[in-house]
Short mmCIF file of C-alpha atoms and ligand atoms in Angstrom, two decimals:
data_model
loop_
_atom_site.label_atom_id
_atom_site.label_comp_id
_atom_site.label_asym_id
_atom_site.label_seq_id
_atom_site.Cartn_x
_atom_site.Cartn_y
_atom_site.Cartn_z
CA UNK A 1 -7.87 33.35 45.19
CA UNK A 2 -6.24 33.65 41.77
CA UNK A 3 -2.86 32.16 40.89
CA UNK A 4 -1.12 33.03 37.61
CA UNK A 5 1.81 30.79 36.75
CA UNK A 6 4.37 31.86 34.12
CA UNK A 7 6.33 29.05 32.47
CA UNK A 8 8.01 27.93 29.27
CA UNK A 9 6.73 24.38 29.87
CA UNK A 10 2.98 24.56 30.60
CA UNK A 11 2.61 20.80 30.16
CA UNK A 12 4.59 20.20 33.35
CA UNK A 13 1.96 22.12 35.34
CA UNK A 14 -1.29 21.27 33.57
CA UNK A 15 -1.26 17.64 34.72
CA UNK A 16 -0.65 18.10 38.45
CA UNK A 17 -2.98 21.10 38.72
CA UNK A 18 -5.95 19.62 36.86
CA UNK A 19 -6.55 16.51 38.91
CA UNK A 20 -7.94 15.49 42.29
CA UNK A 21 -8.19 18.21 44.95
CA UNK A 22 -6.71 20.95 42.70
CA UNK A 23 -9.33 20.13 40.05
CA UNK A 24 -12.17 20.22 42.55
CA UNK A 25 -10.95 23.46 44.12
CA UNK A 26 -11.13 25.14 40.72
CA UNK A 27 -14.49 23.61 39.80
CA UNK A 28 -15.95 24.76 43.11
CA UNK A 29 -14.64 28.28 42.46
CA UNK A 30 -12.25 28.41 45.43
CA UNK A 31 -9.30 29.19 43.18
CA UNK A 32 -8.59 30.24 39.61
CA UNK A 33 -5.31 28.89 38.27
CA UNK A 34 -4.08 30.39 35.00
CA UNK A 35 -1.01 28.99 33.28
CA UNK A 36 0.74 31.35 30.86
CA UNK A 37 3.26 30.23 28.27
CA UNK A 38 6.06 32.82 28.40
CA UNK A 39 6.91 31.98 24.79
CA UNK A 40 3.56 33.44 23.66
CA UNK A 41 4.82 36.85 24.83
CA UNK A 42 8.15 36.77 22.99
CA UNK A 43 8.47 39.46 20.34
CA UNK A 44 11.49 37.66 18.89
CA UNK A 45 11.17 36.24 15.34
CA UNK A 46 11.63 32.67 16.52
CA UNK A 47 9.74 33.27 19.76
CA UNK A 48 12.93 32.65 21.70
CA UNK A 49 12.86 33.11 25.47
CA UNK A 50 16.55 32.73 26.37
CA UNK A 51 19.98 33.96 25.36
CA UNK A 52 23.70 33.60 26.17
CA UNK A 53 24.84 35.18 29.39
CA UNK A 54 26.90 38.36 29.37
CA UNK A 55 30.41 37.75 30.61
CA UNK A 56 30.45 34.27 29.14
CA UNK A 57 29.90 30.93 30.79
CA UNK A 58 27.86 27.84 30.14
CA UNK A 59 24.08 27.89 30.16
CA UNK A 60 21.37 30.12 28.81
CA UNK A 61 19.52 32.83 30.71
CA UNK A 62 15.82 33.61 30.35
CA UNK A 63 15.38 37.04 28.77
CA UNK A 64 13.46 39.86 30.42
CA UNK A 65 11.19 40.91 27.50
CA UNK A 66 8.60 38.11 27.36
CA UNK A 67 8.47 37.75 31.16
CA UNK A 68 8.13 41.51 31.69
CA UNK A 69 5.41 41.80 29.03
CA UNK A 70 3.41 38.96 30.55
CA UNK A 71 3.73 40.36 34.09
CA UNK A 72 2.90 43.92 32.95
CA UNK A 73 -0.23 42.68 31.19
CA UNK A 74 -1.40 40.80 34.28
CA UNK A 75 -0.60 43.76 36.55
CA UNK A 76 -2.65 46.05 34.30
CA UNK A 77 -5.65 43.77 34.88
CA UNK A 78 -5.53 43.42 38.69
CA UNK A 79 -3.37 44.08 41.70
CA UNK A 80 -1.04 41.29 42.80
CA UNK A 81 -0.11 40.66 46.43
CA UNK A 82 3.08 38.76 45.61
CA UNK A 83 5.15 37.92 42.55
CA UNK A 84 7.02 34.78 43.50
CA UNK A 85 10.07 33.44 41.69
CA UNK A 86 10.77 29.72 42.12
CA UNK A 87 14.52 29.29 42.55
CA UNK A 88 16.90 27.04 44.49
CA UNK A 89 18.41 30.16 46.13
CA UNK A 90 15.05 31.31 47.52
CA UNK A 91 13.61 30.99 51.03
CA UNK A 92 13.04 27.30 51.76
CA UNK A 93 9.31 26.55 51.73
CA UNK A 94 7.63 25.58 54.98
CA UNK A 95 4.07 25.36 56.28
CA UNK A 96 3.98 28.85 57.80
CA UNK A 97 4.75 30.39 54.39
CA UNK A 98 1.96 28.33 52.78
CA UNK A 99 -0.48 29.44 55.49
CA UNK A 100 0.37 33.06 54.85
CA UNK A 101 0.21 32.80 51.05
CA UNK A 102 -3.16 31.01 51.22
CA UNK A 103 -4.74 34.17 52.63
CA UNK A 104 -3.78 36.32 49.63
CA UNK A 105 -6.07 37.30 46.76
CA UNK A 106 -3.85 37.33 43.66
CA UNK A 107 -0.37 35.92 43.21
CA UNK A 108 1.97 35.34 40.28
CA UNK A 109 4.41 32.44 40.31
CA UNK A 110 7.33 32.62 37.88
CA UNK A 111 9.17 29.43 36.94
CA UNK A 112 12.83 29.71 36.00
CA UNK A 113 14.84 27.50 33.67
CA UNK A 114 18.39 27.05 32.39
CA UNK A 115 20.67 29.30 34.44
CA UNK A 116 17.66 31.28 35.67
CA UNK A 117 16.13 34.60 34.68
CA UNK A 118 17.91 37.86 33.90
CA UNK A 119 18.61 39.48 37.29
CA UNK A 120 16.58 42.54 36.26
CA UNK A 121 13.38 40.43 36.31
CA UNK A 122 14.10 39.71 39.97
CA UNK A 123 15.03 43.29 40.75
CA UNK A 124 12.09 44.91 38.96
CA UNK A 125 9.18 42.52 39.50
CA UNK A 126 9.78 39.73 41.98
CA UNK A 127 8.61 40.33 45.56
CA UNK A 128 9.47 36.94 47.00
CA UNK A 129 11.77 34.03 46.10
CA UNK A 130 10.94 30.49 47.14
CA UNK A 131 12.85 27.20 46.99
CA UNK A 132 11.13 23.89 47.66
CA UNK A 133 14.31 22.37 49.06
CA UNK A 134 18.09 22.32 48.94
CA UNK A 135 18.47 20.53 45.62
CA UNK A 136 18.32 21.70 42.02
CA UNK A 137 15.40 20.85 39.75
CA UNK A 138 15.45 21.18 35.95
CA UNK A 139 13.09 24.11 36.25
CA UNK A 140 10.73 25.86 38.63
CA UNK A 141 7.58 24.09 37.39
CA UNK A 142 7.57 21.16 39.80
CA UNK A 143 8.30 23.61 42.60
CA UNK A 144 5.41 25.81 41.46
CA UNK A 145 3.10 22.76 41.42
CA UNK A 146 4.20 21.85 44.96
CA UNK A 147 3.71 25.42 46.18
CA UNK A 148 0.29 25.74 44.50
CA UNK A 149 -0.94 22.45 45.96
CA UNK A 150 0.29 23.35 49.43
CA UNK A 151 -1.46 26.76 49.26
CA UNK A 152 -4.73 25.77 47.60
CA UNK A 153 -5.56 22.93 50.01
CA UNK A 154 -5.52 25.50 52.82
CA UNK A 155 -8.20 27.73 51.28
CA UNK A 156 -11.37 27.29 53.38
CA UNK A 157 -13.82 24.89 51.71
CA UNK A 158 -11.23 23.16 49.51
CA UNK A 159 -10.86 20.13 51.74
CA UNK A 160 -14.07 18.27 52.51
CA UNK A 161 -13.34 17.99 56.19
CA UNK A 162 -12.39 21.54 57.11
CA UNK A 163 -10.50 20.43 60.17
CA UNK A 164 -8.19 18.16 58.24
CA UNK A 165 -5.75 20.89 57.19
CA UNK A 166 -5.63 22.07 60.81
CA UNK A 167 -4.56 18.64 62.02
CA UNK A 168 -1.87 18.24 59.33
CA UNK A 169 1.71 17.65 60.28
CA UNK A 170 3.54 20.98 60.87
CA UNK A 171 0.44 23.03 61.71
CA UNK A 172 1.41 23.03 65.39
CA UNK A 173 5.13 22.34 64.84
CA UNK A 174 4.36 18.66 65.43
CA UNK A 175 4.17 15.75 63.01
CA UNK A 176 0.80 14.01 62.67
CA UNK A 177 0.22 10.92 64.85
CA UNK A 178 -0.02 7.37 63.42
CA UNK A 179 -3.36 6.47 61.83
CA UNK A 180 -5.08 3.12 61.35
CA UNK A 181 -8.09 1.74 59.49
CA UNK A 182 -9.67 -1.68 59.05
CA UNK A 183 -8.85 -4.50 59.67
CA UNK A 184 -8.45 -4.39 63.44
CA UNK A 185 -5.78 -7.06 63.16
CA UNK A 186 -3.47 -7.77 60.22
CA UNK A 187 -1.31 -10.92 60.42
CA UNK A 188 -1.14 -10.56 64.20
CA UNK A 189 -0.46 -6.79 64.12
CA UNK A 190 -3.18 -5.04 66.09
CA UNK A 191 -4.50 -1.49 66.06
CA UNK A 192 -3.64 0.23 69.39
CA UNK A 193 -6.37 -0.61 71.90
CA UNK A 194 -7.00 3.01 72.86
CA UNK A 195 -8.27 3.84 69.35
CA UNK A 196 -11.04 1.24 69.74
CA UNK A 197 -12.02 2.46 73.21
CA UNK A 198 -14.45 5.16 72.13
CA UNK A 199 -12.99 7.46 74.79
CA UNK A 200 -12.42 10.58 72.68
CA UNK A 201 -10.58 12.55 75.37
CA UNK A 202 -8.14 9.70 75.97
CA UNK A 203 -7.72 9.22 72.23
CA UNK A 204 -6.84 12.90 71.79
CA UNK A 205 -4.27 12.64 74.60
CA UNK A 206 -2.78 9.53 73.02
CA UNK A 207 -2.57 11.22 69.61
CA UNK A 208 -0.85 14.24 71.08
CA UNK A 209 1.69 12.04 72.90
CA UNK A 210 2.37 10.08 69.73
CA UNK A 211 2.82 13.33 67.78
CA UNK A 212 5.36 14.55 70.31
CA UNK A 213 7.17 11.19 70.30
CA UNK A 214 7.27 11.06 66.50
CA UNK A 215 8.48 14.64 66.19
CA UNK A 216 11.26 14.12 68.76
CA UNK A 217 12.34 10.99 66.91
CA UNK A 218 12.07 12.09 63.29
CA UNK A 219 12.29 15.89 63.32
CA UNK A 220 13.88 17.13 66.54
CA UNK A 221 14.56 20.42 64.71
CA UNK A 222 10.80 21.11 64.50
CA UNK A 223 10.23 20.20 68.11
CA UNK A 224 12.86 22.60 69.36
CA UNK A 225 11.52 25.40 67.17
CA UNK A 226 8.00 24.80 68.45
CA UNK A 227 8.96 25.09 72.11
N1 ADE B 1 14.14 25.57 40.45
C1 ADE B 1 15.20 24.75 40.43
N2 ADE B 1 15.40 24.17 41.61
C2 ADE B 1 14.43 24.64 42.44
C3 ADE B 1 14.11 24.41 43.80
N3 ADE B 1 14.81 23.60 44.57
N4 ADE B 1 13.04 25.07 44.30
C4 ADE B 1 12.33 25.92 43.53
N5 ADE B 1 12.58 26.17 42.25
C5 ADE B 1 13.64 25.53 41.70
#
């Protein structure tokens, strides 16, 4: 898979996407992540990327020219399956969207800033708009990092234990069950007996029951959707 991210603040993305699992996924060749500085595409004298909004009002708007030029260049090099705009008014991200996006070959993620991008960018290029939650960030970069992480870890081979993404919370509309590691007892608090029993069938049953219990308690909305 190849992910091209367009931003005016590449530093916000370079850190999160060049460490840990994201680093390994790129080193192992499971994903190519390319971060493009929109400013590099500005034909303006001062390399500006924003301007006042027509009709007046506070806040700058990202101009179409540098974004369009960057997208056109990328599109001339390969075909893209989706061009995603990160925005608080997009579709709220959930696991099923990540699963679907992780099967694609090439995607572009566009990060907005200020009051957002000129509407014509959305009308002419964007195929999908995603929000990472009902709150407003300073820009789309942290959202793009969240989306990229959530997608890339699903690509086969990225996680060491291939089953671990399948047993994540949300994959079956249930939250993951409680987990324990050593010591067996901490200040009188014991690990549930069943987990020490070695009876794998019983352990699986217990985990499923705990998942159901946890989901009913913490996220009844998920439980009802999953029924
Ligand atoms: N940009 C600003 N706020 C955002 C959000 N909640 N999700 C995605 N992109 C954003």
